[in-house]
PDB file of C-alpha atoms in Angstrom:
ATOM      1  CA  MET A  17      12.465 -31.245 -20.306  1.00  0.00           C
ATOM      2  CA  LEU A  18      15.314 -30.287 -22.607  1.00  0.00           C
ATOM      3  CA  ASP A  19      16.512 -26.673 -22.603  1.00  0.00           C
ATOM      4  CA  ALA A  20      15.848 -25.367 -26.129  1.00  0.00           C
ATOM      5  CA  LEU A  21      15.758 -22.139 -28.101  1.00  0.00           C
ATOM      6  CA  ILE A  22      13.048 -21.860 -30.786  1.00  0.00           C
ATOM      7  CA  VAL A  23      13.791 -19.557 -33.744  1.00  0.00           C
ATOM      8  CA  PRO A  24      11.278 -18.792 -36.525  1.00  0.00           C
ATOM      9  CA  LEU A  25      13.140 -18.945 -39.861  1.00  0.00           C
ATOM     10  CA  PHE A  26      12.828 -17.870 -43.475  1.00  0.00           C
ATOM     11  CA  VAL A  27      15.129 -19.505 -46.044  1.00  0.00           C
ATOM     12  CA  THR A  28      15.317 -18.570 -49.724  1.00  0.00           C
ATOM     13  CA  THR A  29      17.578 -19.827 -52.470  1.00  0.00           C
ATOM     14  CA  ASP A  30      17.792 -20.451 -56.185  1.00  0.00           C
ATOM     15  CA  LEU A  31      17.609 -24.079 -57.306  1.00  0.00           C
ATOM     16  CA  PRO A  32      18.179 -25.753 -60.670  1.00  0.00           C
ATOM     17  CA  PRO A  33      14.984 -25.973 -62.786  1.00  0.00           C
ATOM     18  CA  GLU A  34      14.631 -29.750 -62.394  1.00  0.00           C
ATOM     19  CA  SER A  35      14.739 -29.575 -58.567  1.00  0.00           C
ATOM     20  CA  GLU A  36      11.959 -31.117 -56.527  1.00  0.00           C
ATOM     21  CA  LEU A  37      10.445 -29.125 -53.705  1.00  0.00           C
ATOM     22  CA  ALA A  38       9.988 -32.117 -51.375  1.00  0.00           C
ATOM     23  CA  GLU A  39      13.658 -33.040 -51.787  1.00  0.00           C
ATOM     24  CA  PHE A  40      14.650 -29.467 -50.921  1.00  0.00           C
ATOM     25  CA  GLY A  41      12.582 -29.620 -47.720  1.00  0.00           C
ATOM     26  CA  GLU A  42      14.147 -32.937 -46.756  1.00  0.00           C
ATOM     27  CA  LEU A  43      17.633 -31.528 -47.378  1.00  0.00           C
ATOM     28  CA  LEU A  44      16.910 -28.575 -45.081  1.00  0.00           C
ATOM     29  CA  ALA A  45      15.464 -30.800 -42.362  1.00  0.00           C
ATOM     30  CA  GLU A  46      18.371 -33.235 -42.312  1.00  0.00           C
ATOM     31  CA  THR A  47      20.940 -30.433 -42.551  1.00  0.00           C
ATOM     32  CA  ALA A  48      19.584 -28.910 -39.353  1.00  0.00           C
ATOM     33  CA  ARG A  49      19.841 -32.157 -37.343  1.00  0.00           C
ATOM     34  CA  VAL A  50      23.212 -31.216 -35.764  1.00  0.00           C
ATOM     35  CA  LEU A  51      24.559 -27.669 -35.755  1.00  0.00           C
ATOM     36  CA  ARG A  52      27.990 -26.352 -34.822  1.00  0.00           C
ATOM     37  CA  HIS A  53      28.917 -23.110 -33.115  1.00  0.00           C
ATOM     38  CA  GLU A  54      32.412 -22.248 -31.891  1.00  0.00           C
ATOM     39  CA  GLY A  55      33.492 -25.885 -32.017  1.00  0.00           C
ATOM     40  CA  ASP A  56      30.500 -27.238 -30.101  1.00  0.00           C
ATOM     41  CA  ASP A  57      27.951 -29.540 -31.732  1.00  0.00           C
ATOM     42  CA  TYR A  58      24.341 -29.464 -30.576  1.00  0.00           C
ATOM     43  CA  GLN A  59      21.137 -31.202 -31.597  1.00  0.00           C
ATOM     44  CA  ALA A  60      18.493 -29.294 -33.532  1.00  0.00           C
ATOM     45  CA  PHE A  61      15.099 -29.858 -35.108  1.00  0.00           C
ATOM     46  CA  LEU A  62      13.634 -28.011 -38.100  1.00  0.00           C
ATOM     47  CA  ALA A  63       9.964 -28.125 -39.057  1.00  0.00           C
ATOM     48  CA  GLY A  64       8.306 -25.993 -41.674  1.00  0.00           C
ATOM     49  CA  LYS A  65       6.940 -25.723 -45.171  1.00  0.00           C
ATOM     50  CA  VAL A  66       8.668 -25.253 -48.519  1.00  0.00           C
ATOM     51  CA  PHE A  67       7.244 -23.551 -51.592  1.00  0.00           C
ATOM     52  CA  TRP A  68       8.197 -22.028 -54.934  1.00  0.00           C
ATOM     53  CA  LEU A  69       8.578 -18.249 -55.182  1.00  0.00           C
ATOM     54  CA  ASP A  70       8.830 -18.227 -58.982  1.00  0.00           C
ATOM     55  CA  ARG A  71       7.723 -15.262 -60.981  1.00  0.00           C
ATOM     56  CA  PRO A  72       4.608 -15.699 -63.101  1.00  0.00           C
ATOM     57  CA  VAL A  73       5.500 -17.003 -66.576  1.00  0.00           C
ATOM     58  CA  LEU A  74       3.496 -16.199 -69.692  1.00  0.00           C
ATOM     59  CA  PRO A  75       2.976 -19.029 -72.221  1.00  0.00           C
ATOM     60  CA  GLU A  76       5.356 -17.403 -74.733  1.00  0.00           C
ATOM     61  CA  GLN A  77       8.118 -17.352 -72.085  1.00  0.00           C
ATOM     62  CA  ARG A  78       7.922 -21.055 -71.190  1.00  0.00           C
ATOM     63  CA  PRO A  79      10.812 -22.473 -73.241  1.00  0.00           C
ATOM     64  CA  ALA A  80      13.264 -19.901 -71.855  1.00  0.00           C
ATOM     65  CA  ALA A  81      11.774 -20.039 -68.350  1.00  0.00           C
ATOM     66  CA  GLU A  82      12.187 -23.822 -68.137  1.00  0.00           C
ATOM     67  CA  ALA A  83      15.976 -23.389 -68.275  1.00  0.00           C
ATOM     68  CA  GLU A  84      16.092 -20.711 -65.550  1.00  0.00           C
ATOM     69  CA  LEU A  85      16.860 -21.275 -61.905  1.00  0.00           C
ATOM     70  CA  ARG A  86      13.811 -21.603 -59.654  1.00  0.00           C
ATOM     71  CA  PHE A  87      13.398 -19.543 -56.501  1.00  0.00           C
ATOM     72  CA  ALA A  88      12.401 -21.622 -53.457  1.00  0.00           C
ATOM     73  CA  GLY A  89      11.414 -20.566 -49.968  1.00  0.00           C
ATOM     74  CA  MET A  90      10.928 -22.124 -46.539  1.00  0.00           C
ATOM     75  CA  LEU A  91       9.126 -20.805 -43.495  1.00  0.00           C
ATOM     76  CA  GLY A  92       9.362 -22.724 -40.256  1.00  0.00           C
ATOM     77  CA  TYR A  93      10.818 -23.175 -36.801  1.00  0.00           C
ATOM     78  CA  LEU A  94      14.245 -24.321 -35.672  1.00  0.00           C
ATOM     79  CA  ALA A  95      14.698 -25.700 -32.155  1.00  0.00           C
ATOM     80  CA  ALA A  96      18.271 -25.797 -30.845  1.00  0.00           C
ATOM     81  CA  SER A  97      19.105 -27.847 -27.749  1.00  0.00           C
ATOM     82  CA  GLY A  98      21.168 -26.757 -24.816  1.00  0.00           C
ATOM     83  CA  PRO A  99      21.619 -23.600 -22.766  1.00  0.00           C
ATOM     84  CA  GLY A 100      23.487 -20.468 -23.760  1.00  0.00           C
ATOM     85  CA  HIS A 101      22.501 -20.192 -27.421  1.00  0.00           C
ATOM     86  CA  THR A 102      21.462 -16.876 -28.874  1.00  0.00           C
ATOM     87  CA  SER A 103      19.203 -16.495 -31.899  1.00  0.00           C
ATOM     88  CA  ARG A 104      22.111 -14.897 -33.745  1.00  0.00           C
ATOM     89  CA  ASP A 105      24.416 -17.857 -33.044  1.00  0.00           C
ATOM     90  CA  VAL A 106      21.794 -20.426 -34.044  1.00  0.00           C
ATOM     91  CA  VAL A 107      20.882 -18.596 -37.255  1.00  0.00           C
ATOM     92  CA  GLY A 108      24.578 -18.279 -38.141  1.00  0.00           C
ATOM     93  CA  ALA A 109      25.121 -21.997 -37.558  1.00  0.00           C
ATOM     94  CA  VAL A 110      22.116 -23.074 -39.608  1.00  0.00           C
ATOM     95  CA  ARG A 111      23.006 -20.543 -42.349  1.00  0.00           C
ATOM     96  CA  ARG A 112      26.460 -22.129 -42.728  1.00  0.00           C
ATOM     97  CA  ALA A 113      25.038 -25.667 -42.659  1.00  0.00           C
ATOM     98  CA  ILE A 114      22.312 -24.902 -45.229  1.00  0.00           C
ATOM     99  CA  GLY A 115      24.761 -23.084 -47.506  1.00  0.00           C
ATOM    100  CA  GLU A 116      27.107 -26.084 -47.528  1.00  0.00           C
ATOM    101  CA  ALA A 117      24.257 -28.576 -48.022  1.00  0.00           C
ATOM    102  CA  VAL A 118      22.611 -26.680 -50.891  1.00  0.00           C
ATOM    103  CA  THR A 119      25.948 -26.224 -52.672  1.00  0.00           C
ATOM    104  CA  GLY A 120      26.818 -29.882 -52.077  1.00  0.00           C
ATOM    105  CA  ARG A 121      23.493 -31.102 -53.476  1.00  0.00           C
ATOM    106  CA  TYR A 122      22.763 -28.612 -56.284  1.00  0.00           C
ATOM    107  CA  GLY A 123      26.211 -27.185 -57.067  1.00  0.00           C
ATOM    108  CA  ASP A 124      27.085 -23.515 -57.260  1.00  0.00           C
ATOM    109  CA  VAL A 125      23.916 -21.754 -58.408  1.00  0.00           C
ATOM    110  CA  GLY A 126      25.533 -18.339 -58.109  1.00  0.00           C
ATOM    111  CA  VAL A 127      24.032 -17.307 -54.798  1.00  0.00           C
ATOM    112  CA  VAL A 128      24.318 -18.523 -51.222  1.00  0.00           C
ATOM    113  CA  PRO A 129      20.972 -19.355 -49.569  1.00  0.00           C
ATOM    114  CA  ALA A 130      19.584 -16.529 -47.446  1.00  0.00           C
ATOM    115  CA  VAL A 131      18.622 -17.591 -43.917  1.00  0.00           C
ATOM    116  CA  PHE A 132      16.860 -15.096 -41.645  1.00  0.00           C
ATOM    117  CA  ALA A 133      15.307 -15.122 -38.211  1.00  0.00           C
ATOM    118  CA  ILE A 134      11.815 -13.681 -38.551  1.00  0.00           C
ATOM    119  CA  ARG A 135       8.785 -13.036 -36.384  1.00  0.00           C
ATOM    120  CA  ASP A 136       6.621 -15.966 -35.335  1.00  0.00           C
ATOM    121  CA  GLN A 137       3.615 -14.140 -36.758  1.00  0.00           C
ATOM    122  CA  ASP A 138       5.273 -14.033 -40.217  1.00  0.00           C
ATOM    123  CA  VAL A 139       5.568 -17.814 -40.344  1.00  0.00           C
ATOM    124  CA  ARG A 140       1.861 -18.192 -39.630  1.00  0.00           C
ATOM    125  CA  GLU A 141       0.657 -15.406 -41.927  1.00  0.00           C
ATOM    126  CA  ARG A 142       2.958 -15.813 -44.912  1.00  0.00           C
ATOM    127  CA  THR A 143       3.158 -19.561 -45.458  1.00  0.00           C
ATOM    128  CA  PRO A 144       1.228 -20.388 -48.641  1.00  0.00           C
ATOM    129  CA  ASP A 145      -1.587 -22.926 -48.352  1.00  0.00           C
ATOM    130  CA  SER A 146       0.019 -24.958 -51.147  1.00  0.00           C
ATOM    131  CA  ALA A 147       3.370 -25.313 -49.317  1.00  0.00           C
ATOM    132  CA  LEU A 148       4.752 -28.783 -48.550  1.00  0.00           C
ATOM    133  CA  SER A 149       5.393 -29.741 -44.914  1.00  0.00           C
ATOM    134  CA  PHE A 150       8.632 -31.302 -43.714  1.00  0.00           C
ATOM    135  CA  ASP A 151      10.549 -31.896 -40.505  1.00  0.00           C
ATOM    136  CA  THR A 152      13.735 -33.501 -39.236  1.00  0.00           C
ATOM    137  CA  ARG A 153      13.063 -37.232 -38.904  1.00  0.00           C
ATOM    138  CA  ASP A 154      13.951 -39.121 -35.724  1.00  0.00           C
ATOM    139  CA  ALA A 155      14.967 -35.945 -33.907  1.00  0.00           C
ATOM    140  CA  THR A 156      15.270 -35.636 -30.133  1.00  0.00           C
ATOM    141  CA  PRO A 157      11.678 -36.052 -28.861  1.00  0.00           C
ATOM    142  CA  ASP A 158      11.893 -33.043 -26.516  1.00  0.00           C
ATOM    143  CA  LEU A 159      12.923 -30.792 -29.421  1.00  0.00           C
ATOM    144  CA  VAL A 160      10.058 -32.115 -31.518  1.00  0.00           C
ATOM    145  CA  SER A 161       7.564 -31.491 -28.686  1.00  0.00           C
ATOM    146  CA  ALA A 162       8.853 -27.988 -28.052  1.00  0.00           C
ATOM    147  CA  THR A 163       8.588 -27.062 -31.733  1.00  0.00           C
ATOM    148  CA  ARG A 164       5.188 -28.682 -32.377  1.00  0.00           C
ATOM    149  CA  SER A 165       3.516 -26.188 -30.055  1.00  0.00           C
ATOM    150  CA  TYR A 166       4.451 -23.443 -32.565  1.00  0.00           C
ATOM    151  CA  LEU A 167       3.152 -25.221 -35.654  1.00  0.00           C
TER     152      LEU A 167
END
């Protein structure tokens, strides 16, 4: 069995109005495949659900609202392989990777994605029923198995 650290995560960011939620989830999942901390690369696996956190829009606000950035969120679990990782190190590594990936894909939307370690209970209680599932494809099987027990 692979030595792994499992970290419950919350990610929020603004996205351009034409963004697709499923594409955002896929971007997060693939970004978390390999993380880097202090010059060392290590395998990781991210599984979770993505959803919109947009404010309610009244019918008379729709034309203006359609041009505004959309607020997206993700709740899930990140498994990082190898010994010696701390939650702080892993969250810092995935924060940097997600920030670079979101900027690379969507451009500068004026804010860096927020990435937080949260309680396991928050992932289970706060994930909306309408959220879309995603995970890192073709990840290390031991990381997938370790994470699946939390989902």
